Short mmCIF file of C-alpha atoms in Angstrom, two decimals:
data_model
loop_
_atom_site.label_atom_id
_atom_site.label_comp_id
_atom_site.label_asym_id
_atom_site.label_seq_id
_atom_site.Cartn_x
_atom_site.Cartn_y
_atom_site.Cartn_z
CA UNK A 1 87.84 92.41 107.06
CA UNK A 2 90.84 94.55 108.04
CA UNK A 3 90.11 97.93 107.18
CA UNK A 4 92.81 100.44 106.67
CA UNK A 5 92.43 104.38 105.86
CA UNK A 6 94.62 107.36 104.73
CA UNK A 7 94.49 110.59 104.78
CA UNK A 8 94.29 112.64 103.24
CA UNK A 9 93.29 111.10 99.72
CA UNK A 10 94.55 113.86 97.33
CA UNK A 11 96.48 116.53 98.68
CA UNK A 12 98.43 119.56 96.26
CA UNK A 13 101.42 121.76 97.82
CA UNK A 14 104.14 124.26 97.03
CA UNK A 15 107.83 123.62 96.55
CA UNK A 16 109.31 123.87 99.90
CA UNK A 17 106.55 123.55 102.02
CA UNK A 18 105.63 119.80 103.87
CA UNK A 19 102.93 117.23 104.34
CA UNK A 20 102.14 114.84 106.60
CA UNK A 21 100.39 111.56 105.50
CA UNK A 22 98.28 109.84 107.77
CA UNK A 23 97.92 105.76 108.10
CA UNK A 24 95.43 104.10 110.30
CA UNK A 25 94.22 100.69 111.00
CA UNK A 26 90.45 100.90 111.50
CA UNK A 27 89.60 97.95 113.46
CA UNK A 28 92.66 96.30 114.49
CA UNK A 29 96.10 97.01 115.90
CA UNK A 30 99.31 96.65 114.00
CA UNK A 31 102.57 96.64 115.06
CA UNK A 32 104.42 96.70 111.51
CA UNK A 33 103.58 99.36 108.97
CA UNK A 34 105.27 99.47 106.13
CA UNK A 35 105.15 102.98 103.54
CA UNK A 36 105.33 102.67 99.15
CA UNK A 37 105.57 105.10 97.18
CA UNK A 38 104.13 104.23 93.50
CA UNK A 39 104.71 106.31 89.96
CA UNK A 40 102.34 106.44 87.25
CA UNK A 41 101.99 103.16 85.63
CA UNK A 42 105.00 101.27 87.46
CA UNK A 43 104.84 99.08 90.61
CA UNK A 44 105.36 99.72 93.93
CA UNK A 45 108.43 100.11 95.50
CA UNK A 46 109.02 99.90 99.07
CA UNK A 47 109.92 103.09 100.99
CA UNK A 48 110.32 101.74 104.89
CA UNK A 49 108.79 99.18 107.25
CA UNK A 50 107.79 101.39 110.58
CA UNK A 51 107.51 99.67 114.06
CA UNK A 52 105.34 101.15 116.83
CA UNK A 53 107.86 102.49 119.91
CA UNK A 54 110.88 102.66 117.65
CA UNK A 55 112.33 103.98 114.71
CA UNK A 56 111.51 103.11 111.04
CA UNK A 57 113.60 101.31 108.99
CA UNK A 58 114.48 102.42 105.59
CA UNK A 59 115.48 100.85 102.31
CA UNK A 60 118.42 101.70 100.93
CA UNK A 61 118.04 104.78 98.71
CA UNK A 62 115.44 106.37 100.81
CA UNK A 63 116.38 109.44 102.27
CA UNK A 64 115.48 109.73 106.14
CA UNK A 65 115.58 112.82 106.84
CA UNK A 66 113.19 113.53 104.07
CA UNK A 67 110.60 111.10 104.39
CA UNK A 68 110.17 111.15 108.47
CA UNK A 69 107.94 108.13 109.54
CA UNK A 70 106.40 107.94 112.84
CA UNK A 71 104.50 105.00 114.33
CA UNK A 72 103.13 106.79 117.48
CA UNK A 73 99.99 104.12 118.28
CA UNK A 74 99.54 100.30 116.72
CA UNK A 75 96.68 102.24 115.12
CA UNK A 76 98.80 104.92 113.36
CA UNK A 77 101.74 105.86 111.19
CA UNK A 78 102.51 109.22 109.47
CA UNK A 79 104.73 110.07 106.65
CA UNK A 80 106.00 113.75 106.75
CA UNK A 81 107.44 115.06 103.20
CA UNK A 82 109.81 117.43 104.06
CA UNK A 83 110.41 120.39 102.39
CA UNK A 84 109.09 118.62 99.41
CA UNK A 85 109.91 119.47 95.54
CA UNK A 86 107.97 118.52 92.41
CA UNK A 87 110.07 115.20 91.80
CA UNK A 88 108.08 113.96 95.77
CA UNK A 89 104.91 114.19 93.20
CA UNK A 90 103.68 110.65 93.58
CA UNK A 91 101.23 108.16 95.05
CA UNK A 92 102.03 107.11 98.65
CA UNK A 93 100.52 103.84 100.01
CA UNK A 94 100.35 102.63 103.46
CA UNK A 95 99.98 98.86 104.49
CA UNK A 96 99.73 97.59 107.94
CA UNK A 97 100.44 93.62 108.86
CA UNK A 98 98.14 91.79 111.05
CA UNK A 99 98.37 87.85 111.86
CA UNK A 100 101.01 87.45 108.73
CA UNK A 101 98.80 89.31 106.17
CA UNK A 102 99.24 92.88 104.64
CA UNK A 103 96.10 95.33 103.94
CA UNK A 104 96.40 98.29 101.88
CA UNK A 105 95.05 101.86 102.43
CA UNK A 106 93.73 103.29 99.44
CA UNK A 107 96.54 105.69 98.87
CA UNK A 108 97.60 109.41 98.71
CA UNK A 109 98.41 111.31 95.91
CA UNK A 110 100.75 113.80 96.40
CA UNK A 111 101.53 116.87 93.61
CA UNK A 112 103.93 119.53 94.17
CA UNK A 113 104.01 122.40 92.17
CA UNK B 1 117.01 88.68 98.10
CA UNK B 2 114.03 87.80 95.91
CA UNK B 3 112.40 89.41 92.81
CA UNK B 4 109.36 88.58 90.81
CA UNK B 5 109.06 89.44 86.64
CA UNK B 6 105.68 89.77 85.38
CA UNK B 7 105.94 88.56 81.86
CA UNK B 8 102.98 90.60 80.22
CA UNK B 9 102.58 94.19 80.40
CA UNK B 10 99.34 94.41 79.00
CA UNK B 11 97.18 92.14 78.36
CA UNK B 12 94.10 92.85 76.32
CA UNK B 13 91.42 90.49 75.87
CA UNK B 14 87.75 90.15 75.66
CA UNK B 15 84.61 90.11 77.92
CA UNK B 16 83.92 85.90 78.91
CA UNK B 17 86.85 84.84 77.60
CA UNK B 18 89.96 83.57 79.84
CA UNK B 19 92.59 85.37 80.78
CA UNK B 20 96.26 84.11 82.30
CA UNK B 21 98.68 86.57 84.09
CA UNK B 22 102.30 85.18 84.26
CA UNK B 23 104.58 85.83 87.05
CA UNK B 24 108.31 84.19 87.39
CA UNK B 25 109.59 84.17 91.14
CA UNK B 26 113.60 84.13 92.26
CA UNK B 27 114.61 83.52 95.91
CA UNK B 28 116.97 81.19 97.58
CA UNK B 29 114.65 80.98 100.45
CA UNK B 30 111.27 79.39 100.43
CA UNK B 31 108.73 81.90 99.88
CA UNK B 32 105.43 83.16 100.23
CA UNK B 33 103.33 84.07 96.95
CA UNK B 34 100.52 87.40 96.15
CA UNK B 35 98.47 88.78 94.04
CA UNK B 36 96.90 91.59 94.42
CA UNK B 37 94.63 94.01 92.35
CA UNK B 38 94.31 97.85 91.66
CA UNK B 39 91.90 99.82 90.15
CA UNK B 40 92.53 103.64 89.13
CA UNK B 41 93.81 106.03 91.66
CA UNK B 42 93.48 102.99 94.46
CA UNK B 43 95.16 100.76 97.11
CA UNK B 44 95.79 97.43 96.57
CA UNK B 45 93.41 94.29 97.26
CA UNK B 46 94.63 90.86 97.91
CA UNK B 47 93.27 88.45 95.50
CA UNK B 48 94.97 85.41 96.94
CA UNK B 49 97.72 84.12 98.28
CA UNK B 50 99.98 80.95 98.38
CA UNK B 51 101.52 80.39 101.81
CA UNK B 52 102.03 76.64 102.00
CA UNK B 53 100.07 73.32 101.02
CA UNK B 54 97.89 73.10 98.29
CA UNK B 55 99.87 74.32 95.19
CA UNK B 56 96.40 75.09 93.67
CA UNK B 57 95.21 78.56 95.09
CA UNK B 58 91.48 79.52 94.62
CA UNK B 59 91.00 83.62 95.27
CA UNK B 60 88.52 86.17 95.46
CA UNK B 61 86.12 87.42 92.07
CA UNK B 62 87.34 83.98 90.50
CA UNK B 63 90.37 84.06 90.34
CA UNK B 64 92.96 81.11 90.92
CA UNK B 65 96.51 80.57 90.58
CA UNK B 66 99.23 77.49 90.75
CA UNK B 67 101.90 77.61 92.42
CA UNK B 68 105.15 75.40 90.30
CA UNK B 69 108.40 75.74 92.44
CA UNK B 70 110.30 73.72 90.11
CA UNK B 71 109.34 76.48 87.15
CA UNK B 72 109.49 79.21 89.63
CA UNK B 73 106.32 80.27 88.72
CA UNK B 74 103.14 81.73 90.44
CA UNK B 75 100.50 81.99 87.28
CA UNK B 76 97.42 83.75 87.77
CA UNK B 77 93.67 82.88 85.67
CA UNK B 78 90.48 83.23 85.11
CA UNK B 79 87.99 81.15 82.90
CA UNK B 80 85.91 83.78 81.76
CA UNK B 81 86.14 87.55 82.65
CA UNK B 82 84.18 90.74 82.91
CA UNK B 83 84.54 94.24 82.28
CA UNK B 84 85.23 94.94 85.68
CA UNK B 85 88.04 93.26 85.88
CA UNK B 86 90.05 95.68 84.40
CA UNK B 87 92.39 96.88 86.53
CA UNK B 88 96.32 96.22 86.90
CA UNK B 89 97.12 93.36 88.93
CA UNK B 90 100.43 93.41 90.90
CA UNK B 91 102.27 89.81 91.63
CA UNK B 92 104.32 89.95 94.94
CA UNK B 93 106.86 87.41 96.68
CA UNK B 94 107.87 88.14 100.77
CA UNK B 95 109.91 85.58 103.25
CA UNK B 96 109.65 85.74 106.57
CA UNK B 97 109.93 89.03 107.30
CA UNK B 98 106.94 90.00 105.32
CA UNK B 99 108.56 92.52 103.12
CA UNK B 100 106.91 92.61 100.08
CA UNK B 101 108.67 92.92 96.73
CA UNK B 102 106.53 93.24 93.67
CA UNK B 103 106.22 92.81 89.97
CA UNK B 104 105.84 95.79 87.39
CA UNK B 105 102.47 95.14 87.42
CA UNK B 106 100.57 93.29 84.24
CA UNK B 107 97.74 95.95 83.04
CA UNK B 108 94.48 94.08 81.89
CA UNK B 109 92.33 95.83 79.42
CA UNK B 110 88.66 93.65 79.09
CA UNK B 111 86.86 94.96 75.91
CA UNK B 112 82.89 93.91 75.25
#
């Protein structure tokens, strides 16, 4: 099956500072990736559907300069926290679409302290 | 644009007994119907889907679901379930452009 990966899986980091977010598709190439951003014990909620060759789209309450996407290969997207504070503490999932179908990375869990 | 309401929060229930997860749909467009699974610190894993057809959806570990558009409703069971199927399990409606929105998520507790 469709395999995708994150990385990295856990990652800690200082008020201020930013982190980049890796998403790849293992074995197969996806044009549409799309970024979530979960907090403990609620549901998803989506963050910004990223194209490869163009600029992501974001939903409406995400801020873009903050959360920088980049879809540089069908294999990969990053997300870059910028200049992140404690309330960018969450889990970050990546899912890329293939053939109509969305797989799910396993997640990042970001803490800022 | 479309939303989904899990009715149950948590659901507790024992090991080999059956379990239902309910999920209410609203959209003015037809629709395409997930549900997905998570365990602890995890992604998410498709357990089925309802794209079209058969109303009746068979999925993965056992699970099945029906598919009633005149209830709006996307109900997810199993006859008889195991410990490891705790987890929290996620419905999810999209269109066409694949955008997924989700439910609050229903958490399952199985006890032995």
């Amino acid at each position: 099956g469709a395999v995708v990966s994150q990385h990295p899986s856990w990652v800690i980091c200082k008020s201020g500072t930013s982190v980049k977010i890796e998403c790849r598709s293992l074995d197969f190439q996806a044009t549409t990736m799309f970024w979530y951003r979960q907090f403990p014990k609620q549901s998803l909620m989506l963050m910004a559907t990223s194209n490869e060759g163009s600029k992501a789209t974001y939903e409406q309450g995400v801020e873009k300069d903050k959360f920088l996407i980049n879809h540089a290969s069908l294999t990969l997207s990053t997300l870059t926290v910028t200049s992140a504070h404690p309330e960018d503490s969450s889990f970050y999932i990546c899912s890329a679409r293939v053939l109509g179908e969305q797989y799910f990375g396993p997640g990042t869990r970001l803490t800022v302290t | 644009a479309q939303s989904v309401t899990q009715l149950d929060s948590q659901v507790p229930v024992f090991e080999e007994a059956p379990v239902e997860l309910r999920c209410n749909y609203s959209s003015s467009v037809s629709v395409y119907l997930f549900w997905y699974v998570q365990y602890p610190n995890q992604g998410l894993q498709l357990l089925l889907k309802y794209l079209s057809g058969s109303t009746l959806v068979k999925g993965i570990n056992g699970f099945e679901a029906e598919f009633n558009k005149s209830q709006t409703s996307f109900h997810l069971r199993k006859p008889s379930v195991h410990i490891s199927d705790t987890a929290e399990y996620f419905c999810a409606v999209s269109v066409r452009d694949y955008k997924l929105s989700f439910g609050a998520g229903t958490t399952v507790t199985v006890r032995a």
